[in-house]
Amino acid sequence: MSDLQREVSELERNSATAARLFDIRLIIGGLFTVYGVIVAVAGFTASDADLKKAEDININLWTGLGMLALGLFFLAWMKMRPVVPPTVEELAAAEDAPPAH
C-alpha cells in the first residue's frame, strides 16, 4: 500500500469520525435524555403540595418521561441510520459539476 493510499484511508476514517461526532441527532438526543431523567426524578419526588398546584397531575413526571422518550428516539434514529461521509470520488464529482441555479 502506498503512502498516498494510506493517507487517503486515514483521512476517510477521520472524516467519518467527525461526521458522527457532530451529528445533530446526538446532541439533541443526549440533551433530551439527560433533561428527561432530571425532570422525571423531580416528578418522582414531587410533594403533595406540588401535585395540588397542578390539579393532581404530576406534570414533571409526564414531561420528563416524554423528554426521555424523545431523546431515546433521536439516539436510536442515529444508531439505525448513521451519517455516511461522502467518498473522495463523490467530492471530486461535486467539485466538477456546474453550480445549480
N, CA, C and O atoms as a DFTB+ gen file, in Angstrom:
404 C
 N C O
     1  1       0.852      -1.174       0.000
     2  2       0.000       0.000       0.000
     3  2       0.895       1.234       0.000
     4  3       1.815       1.344       0.811
     5  1       0.628       2.137      -0.890
     6  2       1.474       3.320      -0.997
     7  2       1.129       4.324       0.111
     8  3       0.109       4.216       0.792
     9  1       2.017       5.294       0.256
    10  2       1.803       6.315       1.277
    11  2       0.548       7.134       0.991
    12  3      -0.169       7.525       1.911
    13  1       0.292       7.388      -0.275
    14  2      -0.886       8.175      -0.643
    15  2      -2.168       7.434      -0.290
    16  3      -3.099       8.033       0.249
    17  1      -2.229       6.144      -0.585
    18  2      -3.414       5.364      -0.262
    19  2      -3.619       5.294       1.250
    20  3      -4.749       5.372       1.734
    21  1      -2.541       5.150       1.980
    22  2      -2.622       5.093       3.438
    23  2      -3.136       6.426       3.993
    24  3      -3.957       6.454       4.910
    25  1      -2.641       7.523       3.427
    26  2      -3.069       8.847       3.874
    27  2      -4.544       9.089       3.558
    28  3      -5.272       9.653       4.375
    29  1      -4.983       8.664       2.378
    30  2      -6.382       8.827       1.997
    31  2      -7.283       8.012       2.915
    32  3      -8.315       8.514       3.359
    33  1      -6.923       6.783       3.206
    34  2      -7.757       5.959       4.083
    35  2      -7.795       6.533       5.503
    36  3      -8.820       6.448       6.178
    37  1      -6.697       7.107       5.949
    38  2      -6.683       7.739       7.277
    39  2      -7.591       8.969       7.300
    40  3      -8.318       9.185       8.270
    41  1      -7.553       9.771       6.243
    42  2      -8.430      10.940       6.164
    43  2      -9.898      10.533       6.110
    44  3     -10.746      11.204       6.699
    45  1     -10.209       9.447       5.413
    46  2     -11.586       8.968       5.355
    47  2     -12.071       8.530       6.730
    48  3     -13.212       8.806       7.099
    49  1     -11.221       7.854       7.489
    50  2     -11.592       7.444       8.852
    51  2     -11.825       8.665       9.737
    52  3     -12.783       8.697      10.509
    53  1     -10.955       9.668       9.630
    54  2     -11.112      10.881      10.424
    55  2     -12.389      11.622      10.047
    56  3     -13.074      12.167      10.912
    57  1     -12.708      11.641       8.756
    58  2     -13.919      12.313       8.293
    59  2     -15.159      11.608       8.834
    60  3     -16.112      12.263       9.256
    61  1     -15.151      10.291       8.822
    62  2     -16.297       9.542       9.341
    63  2     -16.462       9.782      10.833
    64  3     -17.585       9.914      11.319
    65  1     -15.362       9.840      11.558
    66  2     -15.426      10.098      12.997
    67  2     -15.975      11.489      13.267
    68  3     -16.808      11.657      14.157
    69  1     -15.532      12.481      12.525
    70  2     -16.019      13.848      12.705
    71  2     -17.499      13.951      12.345
    72  3     -18.248      14.668      13.008
    73  1     -17.920      13.249      11.312
    74  2     -19.327      13.291      10.914
    75  2     -20.212      12.698      12.001
    76  3     -21.283      13.235      12.282
    77  1     -19.786      11.603      12.617
    78  2     -20.568      11.008      13.696
    79  2     -20.546      11.877      14.944
    80  3     -21.551      11.975      15.647
    81  1     -19.429      12.500      15.224
    82  2     -19.289      13.305      16.433
    83  2     -20.173      14.539      16.392
    84  3     -20.736      14.918      17.419
    85  1     -20.311      15.171      15.246
    86  2     -21.073      16.400      15.137
    87  2     -22.456      16.182      14.551
    88  3     -23.058      17.116      14.021
    89  1     -22.965      14.969      14.639
    90  2     -24.325      14.687      14.188
    91  2     -25.292      15.359      15.158
    92  3     -25.228      15.113      16.363
    93  1     -26.182      16.202      14.649
    94  2     -27.079      16.974      15.496
    95  2     -28.030      16.071      16.279
    96  3     -28.508      16.449      17.348
    97  1     -28.304      14.881      15.751
    98  2     -29.182      13.958      16.468
    99  2     -28.556      13.504      17.773
   100  3     -29.266      13.267      18.750
   101  1     -27.233      13.381      17.803
   102  2     -26.550      13.004      19.035
   103  2     -26.691      14.097      20.085
   104  3     -26.945      13.810      21.255
   105  1     -26.530      15.335      19.673
   106  2     -26.627      16.457      20.604
   107  2     -28.048      16.593      21.135
   108  3     -28.248      16.711      22.344
   109  1     -29.034      16.576      20.248
   110  2     -30.427      16.707      20.666
   111  2     -30.838      15.514      21.529
   112  3     -31.440      15.687      22.588
   113  1     -30.515      14.317      21.077
   114  2     -30.884      13.122      21.834
   115  2     -30.228      13.071      23.202
   116  3     -30.864      12.696      24.187
   117  1     -28.963      13.447      23.265
   118  2     -28.268      13.444      24.549
   119  2     -28.849      14.450      25.520
   120  3     -29.053      14.136      26.693
   121  1     -29.119      15.662      25.044
   122  2     -29.689      16.686      25.922
   123  2     -31.089      16.318      26.400
   124  3     -31.388      16.448      27.588
   125  1     -31.948      15.861      25.497
   126  2     -33.293      15.487      25.902
   127  2     -33.274      14.302      26.866
   128  3     -34.082      14.249      27.793
   129  1     -32.370      13.359      26.660
   130  2     -32.280      12.227      27.566
   131  2     -31.846      12.669      28.961
   132  3     -32.449      12.267      29.956
   133  1     -30.813      13.487      29.035
   134  2     -30.328      13.952      30.340
   135  2     -31.394      14.790      31.044
   136  3     -31.684      14.565      32.219
   137  1     -31.977      15.757      30.328
   138  2     -33.002      16.603      30.941
   139  2     -34.249      15.795      31.292
   140  3     -34.894      16.061      32.306
   141  1     -34.588      14.824      30.472
   142  2     -35.735      13.968      30.768
   143  2     -35.550      13.192      32.053
   144  3     -36.486      13.062      32.842
   145  1     -34.348      12.673      32.272
   146  2     -34.073      11.948      33.519
   147  2     -34.184      12.907      34.707
   148  3     -34.780      12.559      35.726
   149  1     -33.622      14.095      34.585
   150  2     -33.657      15.067      35.688
   151  2     -35.091      15.467      36.021
   152  3     -35.469      15.497      37.193
   153  1     -35.887      15.773      35.007
   154  2     -37.265      16.197      35.246
   155  2     -38.108      15.025      35.755
   156  3     -38.981      15.227      36.599
   157  1     -37.870      13.815      35.265
   158  2     -38.616      12.653      35.749
   159  2     -38.291      12.370      37.218
   160  3     -39.183      12.021      37.993
   161  1     -37.041      12.516      37.598
   162  2     -36.672      12.334      39.016
   163  2     -37.371      13.390      39.870
   164  3     -37.834      13.099      40.973
   165  1     -37.444      14.625      39.351
   166  2     -38.180      15.664      40.077
   167  2     -39.651      15.292      40.194
   168  3     -40.294      15.621      41.191
   169  1     -40.190      14.613      39.193
   170  2     -41.580      14.165      39.249
   171  2     -41.791      13.058      40.259
   172  3     -42.829      13.013      40.919
   173  1     -40.829      12.168      40.393
   174  2     -40.943      11.091      41.374
   175  2     -40.874      11.621      42.804
   176  3     -41.438      11.023      43.720
   177  1     -40.189      12.733      42.990
   178  2     -40.021      13.288      44.335
   179  2     -40.960      14.465      44.595
   180  3     -40.727      15.248      45.516
   181  1     -42.011      14.598      43.799
   182  2     -42.948      15.721      43.964
   183  2     -43.727      15.566      45.267
   184  3     -44.122      14.465      45.650
   185  1     -43.935      16.689      45.929
   186  2     -44.692      16.680      47.184
   187  2     -46.190      16.776      46.889
   188  3     -46.604      17.026      45.758
   189  1     -46.981      16.572      47.927
   190  2     -48.430      16.686      47.768
   191  2     -48.841      18.110      47.414
   192  3     -49.802      18.315      46.674
   193  1     -48.116      19.091      47.940
   194  2     -48.420      20.493      47.635
   195  2     -48.170      20.776      46.151
   196  3     -48.939      21.497      45.517
   197  1     -47.085      20.203      45.597
   198  2     -46.809      20.381      44.170
   199  2     -47.908      19.763      43.308
   200  3     -48.314      20.338      42.298
   201  1     -48.379      18.601      43.712
   202  2     -49.443      17.939      42.955
   203  2     -50.755      18.716      43.059
   204  3     -51.513      18.781      42.091
   205  1     -51.030      19.310      44.235
   206  2     -52.245      20.107      44.407
   207  2     -52.250      21.307      43.463
   208  3     -53.290      21.665      42.911
   209  1     -51.065      21.933      43.280
   210  2     -50.967      23.096      42.390
   211  2     -51.335      22.724      40.953
   212  3     -51.889      23.543      40.220
   213  1     -51.033      21.509      40.558
   214  2     -51.258      21.069      39.179
   215  2     -52.504      20.202      39.051
   216  3     -52.608      19.394      38.129
   217  1     -53.452      20.368      39.979
   218  2     -54.711      19.618      39.965
   219  2     -54.476      18.110      39.938
   220  3     -55.114      17.382      39.178
   221  1     -53.563      17.660      40.768
   222  2     -53.225      16.236      40.954
   223  2     -52.679      15.555      39.701
   224  3     -52.807      14.341      39.545
   225  1     -52.075      16.333      38.815
   226  2     -51.377      15.763      37.657
   227  2     -49.890      15.979      37.882
   228  3     -49.444      17.102      38.115
   229  1     -49.142      14.919      37.812
   230  2     -47.695      15.019      38.040
   231  2     -47.022      15.476      36.743
   232  3     -46.531      14.668      35.954
   233  1     -47.017      16.789      36.552
   234  2     -46.528      17.368      35.300
   235  2     -45.052      17.049      35.084
   236  3     -44.645      16.721      33.970
   237  1     -44.255      17.141      36.137
   238  2     -42.824      16.864      35.991
   239  2     -42.572      15.420      35.554
   240  3     -41.708      15.166      34.715
   241  1     -43.311      14.498      36.109
   242  2     -43.123      13.092      35.746
   243  2     -43.473      12.860      34.278
   244  3     -42.699      12.243      33.546
   245  1     -44.641      13.353      33.846
   246  2     -45.063      13.127      32.467
   247  2     -44.189      13.859      31.469
   248  3     -43.872      13.327      30.405
   249  1     -43.796      15.083      31.811
   250  2     -42.912      15.829      30.907
   251  2     -41.545      15.158      30.834
   252  3     -40.968      15.045      29.752
   253  1     -41.022      14.713      31.974
   254  2     -39.732      14.028      31.994
   255  2     -39.745      12.749      31.182
   256  3     -38.801      12.462      30.445
   257  1     -40.816      11.980      31.318
   258  2     -40.915      10.737      30.544
   259  2     -41.032      11.027      29.042
   260  3     -40.472      10.303      28.219
   261  1     -41.763      12.087      28.696
   262  2     -41.865      12.475      27.287
   263  2     -40.520      12.912      26.727
   264  3     -40.145      12.529      25.619
   265  1     -39.795      13.719      27.504
   266  2     -38.466      14.165      27.054
   267  2     -37.511      12.978      26.936
   268  3     -36.714      12.902      26.001
   269  1     -37.599      12.063      27.884
   270  2     -36.746      10.871      27.844
   271  2     -37.057      10.024      26.611
   272  3     -36.142       9.536      25.947
   273  1     -38.330       9.849      26.305
   274  2     -38.715       9.075      25.118
   275  2     -38.218       9.753      23.837
   276  3     -37.725       9.084      22.930
   277  1     -38.350      11.089      23.764
   278  2     -37.882      11.810      22.579
   279  2     -36.363      11.694      22.432
   280  3     -35.856      11.473      21.332
   281  1     -35.644      11.844      23.540
   282  2     -34.184      11.721      23.497
   283  2     -33.744      10.336      23.059
   284  3     -32.823      10.199      22.254
   285  1     -34.399       9.305      23.589
   286  2     -34.052       7.939      23.188
   287  2     -34.412       7.680      21.726
   288  3     -33.727       6.921      21.040
   289  1     -35.488       8.311      21.250
   290  2     -35.848       8.190      19.837
   291  2     -34.735       8.757      18.949
   292  3     -34.338       8.123      17.971
   293  1     -34.235       9.941      19.284
   294  2     -33.170      10.549      18.489
   295  2     -31.905       9.686      18.528
   296  3     -31.246       9.518      17.501
   297  1     -31.563       9.147      19.678
   298  2     -30.367       8.309      19.776
   299  2     -30.536       7.010      18.995
   300  3     -29.592       6.544      18.356
   301  1     -31.730       6.423      19.040
   302  2     -31.983       5.201      18.265
   303  2     -31.950       5.490      16.772
   304  3     -31.433       4.691      15.991
   305  1     -32.503       6.634      16.374
   306  2     -32.503       7.043      14.967
   307  2     -31.066       7.201      14.483
   308  3     -30.728       6.770      13.381
   309  1     -30.228       7.811      15.300
   310  2     -28.833       7.989      14.923
   311  2     -28.128       6.635      14.790
   312  3     -27.294       6.443      13.906
   313  1     -28.473       5.707      15.675
   314  2     -27.835       4.384      15.650
   315  2     -28.292       3.584      14.424
   316  3     -27.495       2.875      13.810
   317  1     -29.568       3.700      14.074
   318  2     -30.102       2.926      12.948
   319  2     -29.713       3.506      11.592
   320  3     -29.526       2.758      10.633
   321  1     -29.588       4.825      11.502
   322  2     -29.257       5.483      10.243
   323  2     -28.037       6.382      10.438
   324  3     -28.182       7.603      10.491
   325  1     -26.836       5.802      10.548
   326  2     -25.649       6.620      10.793
   327  2     -25.304       7.504       9.594
   328  3     -25.667       7.214       8.454
   329  1     -24.599       8.578       9.887
   330  2     -24.163       9.505       8.850
   331  2     -23.018       8.865       8.072
   332  3     -22.057       8.366       8.656
   333  1     -23.134       8.887       6.755
   334  2     -22.081       8.345       5.901
   335  2     -21.428       9.526       5.181
   336  3     -22.069      10.182       4.361
   337  1     -20.159       9.798       5.481
   338  2     -19.498      10.916       4.799
   339  2     -19.295      10.592       3.320
   340  3     -19.160       9.427       2.943
   341  1     -19.275      11.626       2.492
   342  2     -19.083      11.381       1.058
   343  2     -17.692      10.817       0.777
   344  3     -16.726      11.124       1.476
   345  1     -17.613       9.994      -0.253
   346  2     -16.329       9.427      -0.645
   347  2     -15.532      10.464      -1.424
   348  3     -16.055      11.510      -1.808
   349  1     -14.270      10.161      -1.649
   350  2     -13.399      11.073      -2.394
   351  2     -13.920      11.268      -3.806
   352  3     -13.855      12.372      -4.346
   353  1     -14.440      10.198      -4.413
   354  2     -14.964      10.286      -5.774
   355  2     -16.196      11.197      -5.824
   356  3     -16.344      11.987      -6.756
   357  1     -17.078      11.090      -4.824
   358  2     -18.266      11.940      -4.787
   359  2     -17.891      13.405      -4.605
   360  3     -18.507      14.283      -5.208
   361  1     -16.892      13.671      -3.783
   362  2     -16.437      15.046      -3.593
   363  2     -15.843      15.615      -4.874
   364  3     -16.091      16.768      -5.228
   365  1     -15.056      14.793      -5.565
   366  2     -14.447      15.245      -6.821
   367  2     -15.523      15.509      -7.877
   368  3     -15.429      16.481      -8.625
   369  1     -16.545      14.649      -7.942
   370  2     -17.627      14.846      -8.900
   371  2     -18.424      16.105      -8.564
   372  3     -18.878      16.807      -9.467
   373  1     -18.596      16.393      -7.291
   374  2     -19.330      17.593      -6.884
   375  2     -18.556      18.854      -7.228
   376  3     -19.160      19.872      -7.567
   377  1     -17.247      18.808      -7.149
   378  2     -16.445      19.971      -7.495
   379  2     -16.454      20.248      -9.002
   380  3     -16.372      21.401      -9.424
   381  1     -16.554      19.184      -9.811
   382  2     -16.542      19.337     -11.254
   383  2     -17.907      19.728     -11.815
   384  3     -17.995      20.236     -12.933
   385  1     -18.958      19.499     -11.054
   386  2     -20.314      19.785     -11.534
   387  2     -20.534      21.298     -11.584
   388  3     -20.019      22.030     -10.739
   389  1     -21.301      21.764     -12.575
   390  2     -21.601      23.202     -12.650
   391  2     -22.539      23.593     -11.504
   392  3     -23.335      22.774     -11.046
   393  1     -22.446      24.829     -11.047
   394  2     -23.310      25.253      -9.925
   395  2     -24.781      25.267     -10.338
   396  3     -25.113      25.642     -11.462
   397  1     -25.653      24.857      -9.428
   398  2     -27.089      24.839      -9.707
   399  2     -27.676      26.221      -9.487
   400  3     -27.294      26.940      -8.565
   401  1     -28.619      26.577     -10.358
   402  2     -29.255      27.905     -10.234
   403  2     -30.678      27.753      -9.900
   404  3     -31.387      28.749      -9.753
